[in-house]
PDB file of C-alpha atoms in Angstrom:
ATOM      1  CA  MET J   1     141.608-167.649-144.448  1.00  0.00           C
ATOM      2  CA  ILE J   2     140.349-165.024-141.991  1.00  0.00           C
ATOM      3  CA  GLU J   3     140.036-167.488-139.122  1.00  0.00           C
ATOM      4  CA  VAL J   4     143.483-168.914-139.858  1.00  0.00           C
ATOM      5  CA  MET J   5     145.095-165.503-139.401  1.00  0.00           C
ATOM      6  CA  LYS J   6     142.998-164.612-136.365  1.00  0.00           C
ATOM      7  CA  ALA J   7     144.127-167.848-134.735  1.00  0.00           C
ATOM      8  CA  PHE J   8     147.764-167.157-135.587  1.00  0.00           C
ATOM      9  CA  VAL J   9     147.634-163.667-134.054  1.00  0.00           C
ATOM     10  CA  LYS J  10     145.988-165.067-130.931  1.00  0.00           C
ATOM     11  CA  GLU J  11     148.216-168.103-130.496  1.00  0.00           C
ATOM     12  CA  SER J  12     151.663-167.253-131.858  1.00  0.00           C
ATOM     13  CA  PRO J  13     154.294-166.974-129.110  1.00  0.00           C
ATOM     14  CA  LEU J  14     155.906-164.199-131.160  1.00  0.00           C
ATOM     15  CA  ASN J  15     152.846-162.043-130.420  1.00  0.00           C
ATOM     16  CA  TRP J  16     153.556-162.087-126.718  1.00  0.00           C
ATOM     17  CA  SER J  17     155.943-160.073-124.579  1.00  0.00           C
ATOM     18  CA  ASP J  18     157.095-161.506-121.276  1.00  0.00           C
ATOM     19  CA  VAL J  19     158.418-158.053-120.416  1.00  0.00           C
ATOM     20  CA  LEU J  20     155.050-156.391-121.045  1.00  0.00           C
ATOM     21  CA  GLN J  21     153.028-159.423-119.953  1.00  0.00           C
ATOM     22  CA  GLY J  22     150.721-159.003-122.915  1.00  0.00           C
ATOM     23  CA  PRO J  23     150.443-159.238-126.698  1.00  0.00           C
ATOM     24  CA  TYR J  24     151.786-156.737-129.191  1.00  0.00           C
ATOM     25  CA  TYR J  25     148.657-156.902-131.359  1.00  0.00           C
ATOM     26  CA  ASP J  26     144.946-157.526-130.944  1.00  0.00           C
ATOM     27  CA  GLU J  27     142.618-159.438-133.279  1.00  0.00           C
ATOM     28  CA  PRO J  28     143.181-158.394-136.903  1.00  0.00           C
ATOM     29  CA  ILE J  29     140.815-157.060-139.541  1.00  0.00           C
ATOM     30  CA  ILE J  30     141.266-158.836-142.885  1.00  0.00           C
ATOM     31  CA  GLN J  31     139.918-157.754-146.261  1.00  0.00           C
ATOM     32  CA  PHE J  32     140.556-158.410-149.932  1.00  0.00           C
ATOM     33  CA  ALA J  33     141.104-156.492-153.151  1.00  0.00           C
ATOM     34  CA  SER J  34     141.036-157.857-156.671  1.00  0.00           C
ATOM     35  CA  ALA J  35     144.534-158.188-158.103  1.00  0.00           C
ATOM     36  CA  ASP J  36     143.106-156.657-161.275  1.00  0.00           C
ATOM     37  CA  ASP J  37     141.742-153.572-159.524  1.00  0.00           C
ATOM     38  CA  PRO J  38     142.782-150.644-161.788  1.00  0.00           C
ATOM     39  CA  LEU J  39     143.847-148.712-158.691  1.00  0.00           C
ATOM     40  CA  PHE J  40     147.033-150.795-158.534  1.00  0.00           C
ATOM     41  CA  GLU J  41     148.037-149.533-161.964  1.00  0.00           C
ATOM     42  CA  GLU J  42     147.162-145.973-160.910  1.00  0.00           C
ATOM     43  CA  TYR J  43     149.613-146.274-158.030  1.00  0.00           C
ATOM     44  CA  LYS J  44     152.428-146.088-160.572  1.00  0.00           C
ATOM     45  CA  SER J  45     151.399-142.456-161.111  1.00  0.00           C
ATOM     46  CA  ILE J  46     150.313-141.700-157.541  1.00  0.00           C
ATOM     47  CA  ILE J  47     153.311-143.260-155.764  1.00  0.00           C
ATOM     48  CA  GLY J  48     155.907-143.810-158.473  1.00  0.00           C
ATOM     49  CA  PRO J  49     156.565-145.890-161.601  1.00  0.00           C
ATOM     50  CA  GLY J  50     158.483-148.449-159.571  1.00  0.00           C
ATOM     51  CA  HIS J  51     155.481-149.391-157.446  1.00  0.00           C
ATOM     52  CA  ALA J  52     154.669-153.005-158.319  1.00  0.00           C
ATOM     53  CA  THR J  53     151.282-154.304-159.396  1.00  0.00           C
ATOM     54  CA  PRO J  54     149.995-157.677-158.146  1.00  0.00           C
ATOM     55  CA  LYS J  55     150.616-159.093-161.630  1.00  0.00           C
ATOM     56  CA  GLU J  56     154.239-157.959-161.530  1.00  0.00           C
ATOM     57  CA  LEU J  57     154.652-159.432-158.059  1.00  0.00           C
ATOM     58  CA  ILE J  58     153.338-162.853-159.078  1.00  0.00           C
ATOM     59  CA  GLU J  59     155.443-163.009-162.238  1.00  0.00           C
ATOM     60  CA  ARG J  60     158.585-161.821-160.451  1.00  0.00           C
ATOM     61  CA  SER J  61     158.022-164.529-157.848  1.00  0.00           C
ATOM     62  CA  PHE J  62     156.906-167.437-160.039  1.00  0.00           C
ATOM     63  CA  GLY J  63     157.946-166.595-163.585  1.00  0.00           C
ATOM     64  CA  SER J  64     156.607-164.905-166.691  1.00  0.00           C
ATOM     65  CA  GLY J  65     153.121-166.002-167.687  1.00  0.00           C
ATOM     66  CA  THR J  66     152.172-167.356-164.262  1.00  0.00           C
ATOM     67  CA  TYR J  67     149.675-164.586-163.551  1.00  0.00           C
ATOM     68  CA  ASN J  68     146.023-165.473-164.124  1.00  0.00           C
ATOM     69  CA  GLY J  69     144.332-163.007-161.833  1.00  0.00           C
ATOM     70  CA  GLY J  70     143.874-163.325-158.107  1.00  0.00           C
ATOM     71  CA  SER J  71     143.548-161.296-154.949  1.00  0.00           C
ATOM     72  CA  VAL J  72     145.499-159.119-152.564  1.00  0.00           C
ATOM     73  CA  ILE J  73     144.978-159.936-148.891  1.00  0.00           C
ATOM     74  CA  SER J  74     145.425-156.929-146.601  1.00  0.00           C
ATOM     75  CA  ILE J  75     145.521-157.183-142.809  1.00  0.00           C
ATOM     76  CA  VAL J  76     145.177-154.534-140.089  1.00  0.00           C
ATOM     77  CA  LEU J  77     146.825-155.403-136.778  1.00  0.00           C
ATOM     78  CA  PRO J  78     145.675-153.084-133.943  1.00  0.00           C
ATOM     79  CA  ILE J  79     148.404-152.305-131.427  1.00  0.00           C
ATOM     80  CA  HIS J  80     147.507-153.559-127.943  1.00  0.00           C
ATOM     81  CA  GLU J  81     146.050-151.118-125.432  1.00  0.00           C
ATOM     82  CA  SER J  82     148.911-151.405-122.895  1.00  0.00           C
ATOM     83  CA  ILE J  83     151.445-150.259-125.512  1.00  0.00           C
ATOM     84  CA  ARG J  84     149.235-147.412-126.710  1.00  0.00           C
ATOM     85  CA  LYS J  85     148.581-146.326-123.124  1.00  0.00           C
ATOM     86  CA  ALA J  86     152.294-146.110-122.365  1.00  0.00           C
ATOM     87  CA  ASN J  87     152.940-144.069-125.502  1.00  0.00           C
ATOM     88  CA  ARG J  88     150.159-141.598-124.658  1.00  0.00           C
ATOM     89  CA  GLN J  89     152.246-140.379-121.748  1.00  0.00           C
ATOM     90  CA  GLN J  90     155.230-139.524-123.940  1.00  0.00           C
ATOM     91  CA  LYS J  91     156.050-136.083-125.323  1.00  0.00           C
ATOM     92  CA  GLU J  92     159.611-136.328-126.635  1.00  0.00           C
ATOM     93  CA  ARG J  93     160.169-139.929-127.755  1.00  0.00           C
ATOM     94  CA  ALA J  94     158.584-143.356-127.921  1.00  0.00           C
ATOM     95  CA  SER J  95     157.861-145.230-124.718  1.00  0.00           C
ATOM     96  CA  ARG J  96     159.878-148.309-123.789  1.00  0.00           C
ATOM     97  CA  GLU J  97     156.837-150.400-124.680  1.00  0.00           C
ATOM     98  CA  TRP J  98     156.649-148.857-128.149  1.00  0.00           C
ATOM     99  CA  ALA J  99     160.377-149.409-128.658  1.00  0.00           C
ATOM    100  CA  LEU J 100     159.938-153.112-127.870  1.00  0.00           C
ATOM    101  CA  LEU J 101     157.032-153.232-130.315  1.00  0.00           C
ATOM    102  CA  ARG J 102     159.290-151.886-133.080  1.00  0.00           C
ATOM    103  CA  THR J 103     161.705-154.789-132.733  1.00  0.00           C
ATOM    104  CA  PHE J 104     159.659-157.751-131.626  1.00  0.00           C
ATOM    105  CA  GLY J 105     156.259-156.819-133.022  1.00  0.00           C
ATOM    106  CA  ASP J 106     157.173-155.084-136.258  1.00  0.00           C
ATOM    107  CA  GLU J 107     160.318-156.952-137.259  1.00  0.00           C
ATOM    108  CA  TYR J 108     159.778-160.436-135.858  1.00  0.00           C
ATOM    109  CA  PHE J 109     156.044-161.021-135.600  1.00  0.00           C
ATOM    110  CA  LEU J 110     154.956-159.282-138.806  1.00  0.00           C
ATOM    111  CA  LYS J 111     157.426-161.282-140.854  1.00  0.00           C
ATOM    112  CA  ALA J 112     156.294-164.497-139.175  1.00  0.00           C
ATOM    113  CA  ALA J 113     152.662-163.604-139.937  1.00  0.00           C
ATOM    114  CA  ARG J 114     153.437-163.004-143.620  1.00  0.00           C
ATOM    115  CA  ILE J 115     155.280-166.324-143.840  1.00  0.00           C
ATOM    116  CA  HIS J 116     152.448-168.140-142.062  1.00  0.00           C
ATOM    117  CA  LEU J 117     149.850-166.827-144.499  1.00  0.00           C
ATOM    118  CA  THR J 118     151.902-167.488-147.632  1.00  0.00           C
ATOM    119  CA  ASP J 119     152.771-171.002-146.457  1.00  0.00           C
ATOM    120  CA  TYR J 120     149.118-171.709-145.690  1.00  0.00           C
ATOM    121  CA  ILE J 121     148.049-170.705-149.205  1.00  0.00           C
ATOM    122  CA  ILE J 122     150.935-172.524-150.904  1.00  0.00           C
ATOM    123  CA  ASN J 123     149.999-175.677-148.975  1.00  0.00           C
ATOM    124  CA  LEU J 124     146.555-175.394-150.588  1.00  0.00           C
ATOM    125  CA  GLY J 125     148.326-175.790-153.914  1.00  0.00           C
ATOM    126  CA  ARG J 126     148.025-172.114-154.899  1.00  0.00           C
ATOM    127  CA  LEU J 127     150.473-169.250-155.507  1.00  0.00           C
ATOM    128  CA  ALA J 128     151.210-166.702-152.787  1.00  0.00           C
ATOM    129  CA  ALA J 129     153.942-164.174-152.072  1.00  0.00           C
ATOM    130  CA  ALA J 130     154.487-161.378-149.546  1.00  0.00           C
ATOM    131  CA  PRO J 131     155.952-158.318-151.298  1.00  0.00           C
ATOM    132  CA  LEU J 132     157.903-157.079-148.273  1.00  0.00           C
ATOM    133  CA  ASP J 133     159.810-160.359-148.157  1.00  0.00           C
ATOM    134  CA  ALA J 134     160.698-160.326-151.857  1.00  0.00           C
ATOM    135  CA  ASP J 135     164.320-159.763-152.853  1.00  0.00           C
ATOM    136  CA  TRP J 136     163.265-156.859-155.099  1.00  0.00           C
ATOM    137  CA  TYR J 137     161.427-154.974-152.355  1.00  0.00           C
ATOM    138  CA  GLY J 138     163.064-151.688-151.438  1.00  0.00           C
ATOM    139  CA  ILE J 139     162.701-148.089-150.335  1.00  0.00           C
ATOM    140  CA  THR J 140     164.088-145.261-152.417  1.00  0.00           C
ATOM    141  CA  SER J 141     165.085-141.830-151.110  1.00  0.00           C
ATOM    142  CA  THR J 142     163.621-138.841-152.942  1.00  0.00           C
ATOM    143  CA  ASP J 143     163.613-135.089-152.419  1.00  0.00           C
ATOM    144  CA  THR J 144     160.296-135.365-150.583  1.00  0.00           C
ATOM    145  CA  GLY J 145     161.075-138.473-148.562  1.00  0.00           C
ATOM    146  CA  PRO J 146     161.286-142.265-148.851  1.00  0.00           C
ATOM    147  CA  ILE J 147     159.130-144.150-151.386  1.00  0.00           C
ATOM    148  CA  SER J 148     158.678-147.927-151.335  1.00  0.00           C
ATOM    149  CA  ASN J 149     157.906-150.127-154.326  1.00  0.00           C
ATOM    150  CA  TRP J 150     155.051-151.765-152.388  1.00  0.00           C
ATOM    151  CA  SER J 151     153.032-149.627-149.977  1.00  0.00           C
ATOM    152  CA  GLU J 152     151.082-151.531-147.331  1.00  0.00           C
ATOM    153  CA  ARG J 153     148.974-148.414-146.679  1.00  0.00           C
ATOM    154  CA  HIS J 154     147.954-148.036-150.303  1.00  0.00           C
ATOM    155  CA  VAL J 155     147.143-151.733-150.487  1.00  0.00           C
ATOM    156  CA  ALA J 156     144.977-151.436-147.367  1.00  0.00           C
ATOM    157  CA  TYR J 157     143.166-148.507-148.992  1.00  0.00           C
ATOM    158  CA  ALA J 158     142.525-150.597-152.103  1.00  0.00           C
ATOM    159  CA  ALA J 159     141.035-153.314-149.887  1.00  0.00           C
ATOM    160  CA  GLY J 160     138.629-150.843-148.278  1.00  0.00           C
ATOM    161  CA  LEU J 161     140.234-150.992-144.847  1.00  0.00           C
ATOM    162  CA  GLY J 162     140.373-147.240-144.264  1.00  0.00           C
ATOM    163  CA  THR J 163     141.970-144.028-145.482  1.00  0.00           C
ATOM    164  CA  PHE J 164     145.060-141.895-145.116  1.00  0.00           C
ATOM    165  CA  SER J 165     145.481-139.166-142.524  1.00  0.00           C
ATOM    166  CA  LEU J 166     147.164-135.779-142.287  1.00  0.00           C
ATOM    167  CA  ASN J 167     150.309-137.393-140.853  1.00  0.00           C
ATOM    168  CA  ASP J 168     150.446-139.987-143.682  1.00  0.00           C
ATOM    169  CA  GLY J 169     149.283-142.734-141.337  1.00  0.00           C
ATOM    170  CA  PHE J 170     146.359-145.022-142.109  1.00  0.00           C
ATOM    171  CA  ILE J 171     143.091-144.707-140.191  1.00  0.00           C
ATOM    172  CA  SER J 172     141.216-148.010-140.077  1.00  0.00           C
ATOM    173  CA  GLU J 173     138.077-148.929-138.170  1.00  0.00           C
ATOM    174  CA  LYS J 174     140.477-149.814-135.349  1.00  0.00           C
ATOM    175  CA  GLY J 175     142.195-146.454-135.640  1.00  0.00           C
ATOM    176  CA  ILE J 176     145.653-145.330-136.665  1.00  0.00           C
ATOM    177  CA  ALA J 177     147.752-147.130-134.027  1.00  0.00           C
ATOM    178  CA  ILE J 178     148.059-150.218-136.200  1.00  0.00           C
ATOM    179  CA  ARG J 179     150.408-152.190-138.372  1.00  0.00           C
ATOM    180  CA  LEU J 180     149.665-153.541-141.848  1.00  0.00           C
ATOM    181  CA  LEU J 181     150.722-156.544-143.896  1.00  0.00           C
ATOM    182  CA  SER J 182     149.705-157.997-147.231  1.00  0.00           C
ATOM    183  CA  VAL J 183     150.028-161.103-149.374  1.00  0.00           C
ATOM    184  CA  VAL J 184     149.247-161.544-153.084  1.00  0.00           C
ATOM    185  CA  THR J 185     147.733-164.821-154.259  1.00  0.00           C
ATOM    186  CA  ASP J 186     146.125-166.411-157.307  1.00  0.00           C
ATOM    187  CA  LEU J 187     143.110-167.326-155.150  1.00  0.00           C
ATOM    188  CA  GLN J 188     139.953-165.571-156.306  1.00  0.00           C
ATOM    189  CA  LEU J 189     138.600-164.041-153.086  1.00  0.00           C
ATOM    190  CA  PRO J 190     135.569-161.739-152.761  1.00  0.00           C
ATOM    191  CA  SER J 191     136.693-158.117-152.986  1.00  0.00           C
ATOM    192  CA  ASP J 192     135.683-155.684-150.256  1.00  0.00           C
ATOM    193  CA  PRO J 193     134.265-152.308-151.295  1.00  0.00           C
ATOM    194  CA  ARG J 194     135.877-148.926-150.699  1.00  0.00           C
ATOM    195  CA  SER J 195     133.259-146.839-148.940  1.00  0.00           C
ATOM    196  CA  ALA J 196     135.222-143.690-148.035  1.00  0.00           C
ATOM    197  CA  ALA J 197     134.257-140.559-149.960  1.00  0.00           C
ATOM    198  CA  THR J 198     137.910-139.497-150.352  1.00  0.00           C
ATOM    199  CA  HIS J 199     141.351-140.978-149.734  1.00  0.00           C
ATOM    200  CA  THR J 200     141.540-138.963-146.463  1.00  0.00           C
ATOM    201  CA  GLY J 201     137.895-139.489-145.523  1.00  0.00           C
ATOM    202  CA  ASN J 202     138.584-140.891-142.033  1.00  0.00           C
ATOM    203  CA  CYS J 203     140.784-137.945-140.968  1.00  0.00           C
ATOM    204  CA  LEU J 204     138.896-135.352-138.921  1.00  0.00           C
ATOM    205  CA  LEU J 205     141.082-132.454-139.992  1.00  0.00           C
ATOM    206  CA  CYS J 206     141.032-133.358-143.682  1.00  0.00           C
ATOM    207  CA  SER J 207     137.274-134.013-143.682  1.00  0.00           C
ATOM    208  CA  LYS J 208     135.894-131.642-141.047  1.00  0.00           C
ATOM    209  CA  GLY J 209     138.700-129.179-140.386  1.00  0.00           C
ATOM    210  CA  ASN J 210     138.285-129.579-136.646  1.00  0.00           C
ATOM    211  CA  CYS J 211     141.224-131.625-135.380  1.00  0.00           C
ATOM    212  CA  GLY J 212     144.998-131.492-135.855  1.00  0.00           C
ATOM    213  CA  VAL J 213     145.939-133.117-132.534  1.00  0.00           C
ATOM    214  CA  CYS J 214     148.663-135.100-134.308  1.00  0.00           C
ATOM    215  CA  ILE J 215     150.343-131.771-135.146  1.00  0.00           C
ATOM    216  CA  THR J 216     150.783-130.977-131.456  1.00  0.00           C
ATOM    217  CA  ARG J 217     151.995-134.506-130.668  1.00  0.00           C
ATOM    218  CA  CYS J 218     154.955-134.518-133.076  1.00  0.00           C
ATOM    219  CA  PRO J 219     158.219-133.969-131.143  1.00  0.00           C
ATOM    220  CA  VAL J 220     160.084-132.658-134.215  1.00  0.00           C
ATOM    221  CA  GLN J 221     157.328-130.511-135.785  1.00  0.00           C
ATOM    222  CA  ALA J 222     157.186-132.747-138.844  1.00  0.00           C
ATOM    223  CA  ILE J 223     153.393-132.358-139.150  1.00  0.00           C
ATOM    224  CA  SER J 224     151.495-129.212-140.045  1.00  0.00           C
ATOM    225  CA  LYS J 225     148.140-128.380-141.593  1.00  0.00           C
ATOM    226  CA  ASN J 226     149.968-128.557-144.913  1.00  0.00           C
ATOM    227  CA  GLY J 227     150.896-132.187-144.361  1.00  0.00           C
ATOM    228  CA  HIS J 228     153.793-134.372-143.268  1.00  0.00           C
ATOM    229  CA  ASP J 229     157.533-133.735-143.617  1.00  0.00           C
ATOM    230  CA  LYS J 230     158.651-137.303-144.308  1.00  0.00           C
ATOM    231  CA  ILE J 231     162.349-136.500-144.188  1.00  0.00           C
ATOM    232  CA  ALA J 232     162.257-134.841-140.751  1.00  0.00           C
ATOM    233  CA  CYS J 233     160.112-137.694-139.476  1.00  0.00           C
ATOM    234  CA  MET J 234     162.405-140.375-140.874  1.00  0.00           C
ATOM    235  CA  LYS J 235     165.538-138.783-139.387  1.00  0.00           C
ATOM    236  CA  PHE J 236     163.926-138.792-135.948  1.00  0.00           C
ATOM    237  CA  VAL J 237     162.339-142.238-136.119  1.00  0.00           C
ATOM    238  CA  TYR J 238     165.455-143.993-137.450  1.00  0.00           C
ATOM    239  CA  GLY J 239     168.196-141.666-136.219  1.00  0.00           C
ATOM    240  CA  GLN J 240     171.019-142.354-133.792  1.00  0.00           C
ATOM    241  CA  GLY J 241     169.011-141.326-130.745  1.00  0.00           C
ATOM    242  CA  SER J 242     166.215-143.680-131.736  1.00  0.00           C
ATOM    243  CA  ARG J 243     168.631-146.564-132.225  1.00  0.00           C
ATOM    244  CA  GLU J 244     170.222-145.946-128.844  1.00  0.00           C
ATOM    245  CA  TRP J 245     166.843-145.808-127.102  1.00  0.00           C
ATOM    246  CA  ALA J 246     165.791-149.059-128.806  1.00  0.00           C
ATOM    247  CA  ALA J 247     168.853-150.838-127.437  1.00  0.00           C
ATOM    248  CA  GLN J 248     168.431-149.328-123.967  1.00  0.00           C
ATOM    249  CA  SER J 249     164.810-150.471-123.948  1.00  0.00           C
ATOM    250  CA  GLY J 250     165.682-154.083-124.712  1.00  0.00           C
ATOM    251  CA  GLY J 251     165.099-154.016-128.447  1.00  0.00           C
ATOM    252  CA  GLU J 252     167.523-153.973-131.353  1.00  0.00           C
ATOM    253  CA  ALA J 253     169.311-150.820-132.393  1.00  0.00           C
ATOM    254  CA  THR J 254     168.890-151.597-136.092  1.00  0.00           C
ATOM    255  CA  SER J 255     165.101-151.473-135.716  1.00  0.00           C
ATOM    256  CA  GLY J 256     165.077-148.092-134.018  1.00  0.00           C
ATOM    257  CA  ALA J 257     162.564-147.234-131.312  1.00  0.00           C
ATOM    258  CA  GLY J 258     160.017-145.732-133.675  1.00  0.00           C
ATOM    259  CA  CYS J 259     157.907-142.874-132.350  1.00  0.00           C
ATOM    260  CA  GLY J 260     154.152-143.265-132.664  1.00  0.00           C
ATOM    261  CA  LEU J 261     153.334-140.119-130.701  1.00  0.00           C
ATOM    262  CA  CYS J 262     151.077-138.901-133.527  1.00  0.00           C
ATOM    263  CA  GLN J 263     149.277-142.263-133.426  1.00  0.00           C
ATOM    264  CA  THR J 264     148.501-142.148-129.703  1.00  0.00           C
ATOM    265  CA  LYS J 265     146.571-139.687-127.557  1.00  0.00           C
ATOM    266  CA  VAL J 266     144.734-138.591-130.707  1.00  0.00           C
ATOM    267  CA  PRO J 267     141.020-138.987-131.569  1.00  0.00           C
ATOM    268  CA  CYS J 268     141.811-141.618-134.189  1.00  0.00           C
ATOM    269  CA  GLU J 269     144.111-143.723-131.998  1.00  0.00           C
ATOM    270  CA  SER J 270     141.887-146.804-131.787  1.00  0.00           C
ATOM    271  CA  ARG J 271     138.798-145.981-133.841  1.00  0.00           C
ATOM    272  CA  ASN J 272     137.549-144.301-136.967  1.00  0.00           C
ATOM    273  CA  PRO J 273     136.685-140.848-135.570  1.00  0.00           C
ATOM    274  CA  MET J 274     134.353-140.105-138.455  1.00  0.00           C
ATOM    275  CA  ARG J 275     131.853-142.680-137.172  1.00  0.00           C
ATOM    276  CA  ASN J 276     130.602-140.236-134.542  1.00  0.00           C
ATOM    277  CA  ALA J 277     131.744-136.957-136.080  1.00  0.00           C
ATOM    278  CA  LYS J 278     129.264-134.117-136.294  1.00  0.00           C
TER     279      LYS J 278
END
C-alpha cells in the first residue's frame, strides 16, 4: 500500500510541471487510523454534527450494512522545495509557482492520487472510497468560517501524522507546507499511534510561546495570537484577485491562486519544529 502510493507520486505525469521543470510534491508519508477509533465520533462535537464517520462513509458509498470495520488511510504530500522557495519571497500574494500548484497539484494530481488508491484497493476485492470525491461531500458556511463534512486535517491527526497550528494548518514531520488526502477502506491495517501531547503540540507558539512568524506573514492580518480568522482568509484565498492571479499565472481561475505565505518562510515550513525546540 505504502510503496504503491510512493511509486505513484514519483512516477505520475500529473505530478510534474513542465513550466517549473520539477514535481509539485515530494515522497509522501502514509499512516493509518482504525475506522472504529472513537475520535471520529468525537469529531461530530469538535467539528460539527455533519462530519462523517468512516462507518457512515462506507455505508453511504456501498449501502446499509456494508460496514464491518476497517481503516482510514491518510497521506501527507510535502510541497516541493522549488515551489516553497518561490513563495518565501512573497509578501502580498502567492507566487506564480504556488498558483500553478493550486490548479495542477491540488485539483488535478490530488484527485488522481485518490482515484489511484481507491482503484488499487477495489482491485484487491475490497471496499474503498475517497470522501472528497463523494457526491455528499461539501463545505458549509458558518459565522466563524467554512466547515467541511470530512476534514483531511482531522483525519491526519487521527492517524498520528502531526498536529494543528496557530493558523489552522497541519504540522507534520515534513512541516506545514503540505497537502493531505485520505481514503476509507474495509482493509484492516495496523493503526499508527498519536504521540503528540496536545492537538497543537507541533506548533512552537502554542507549545512554547516563542514563535508567531505566521502572524507576520499573513497579508490580510487573518492570524493573531488568538487564532485564525477563517472568513478573512477565505475571502483572500478564493477572492476575485486570487482568481485573476491564478489565470494570469497559467492556472485556472476557478481554483484560485491560494496563498501559502503562512506556510512558507516559517520555522515549521518543512519540518516539525518541536524536534529541536528548547
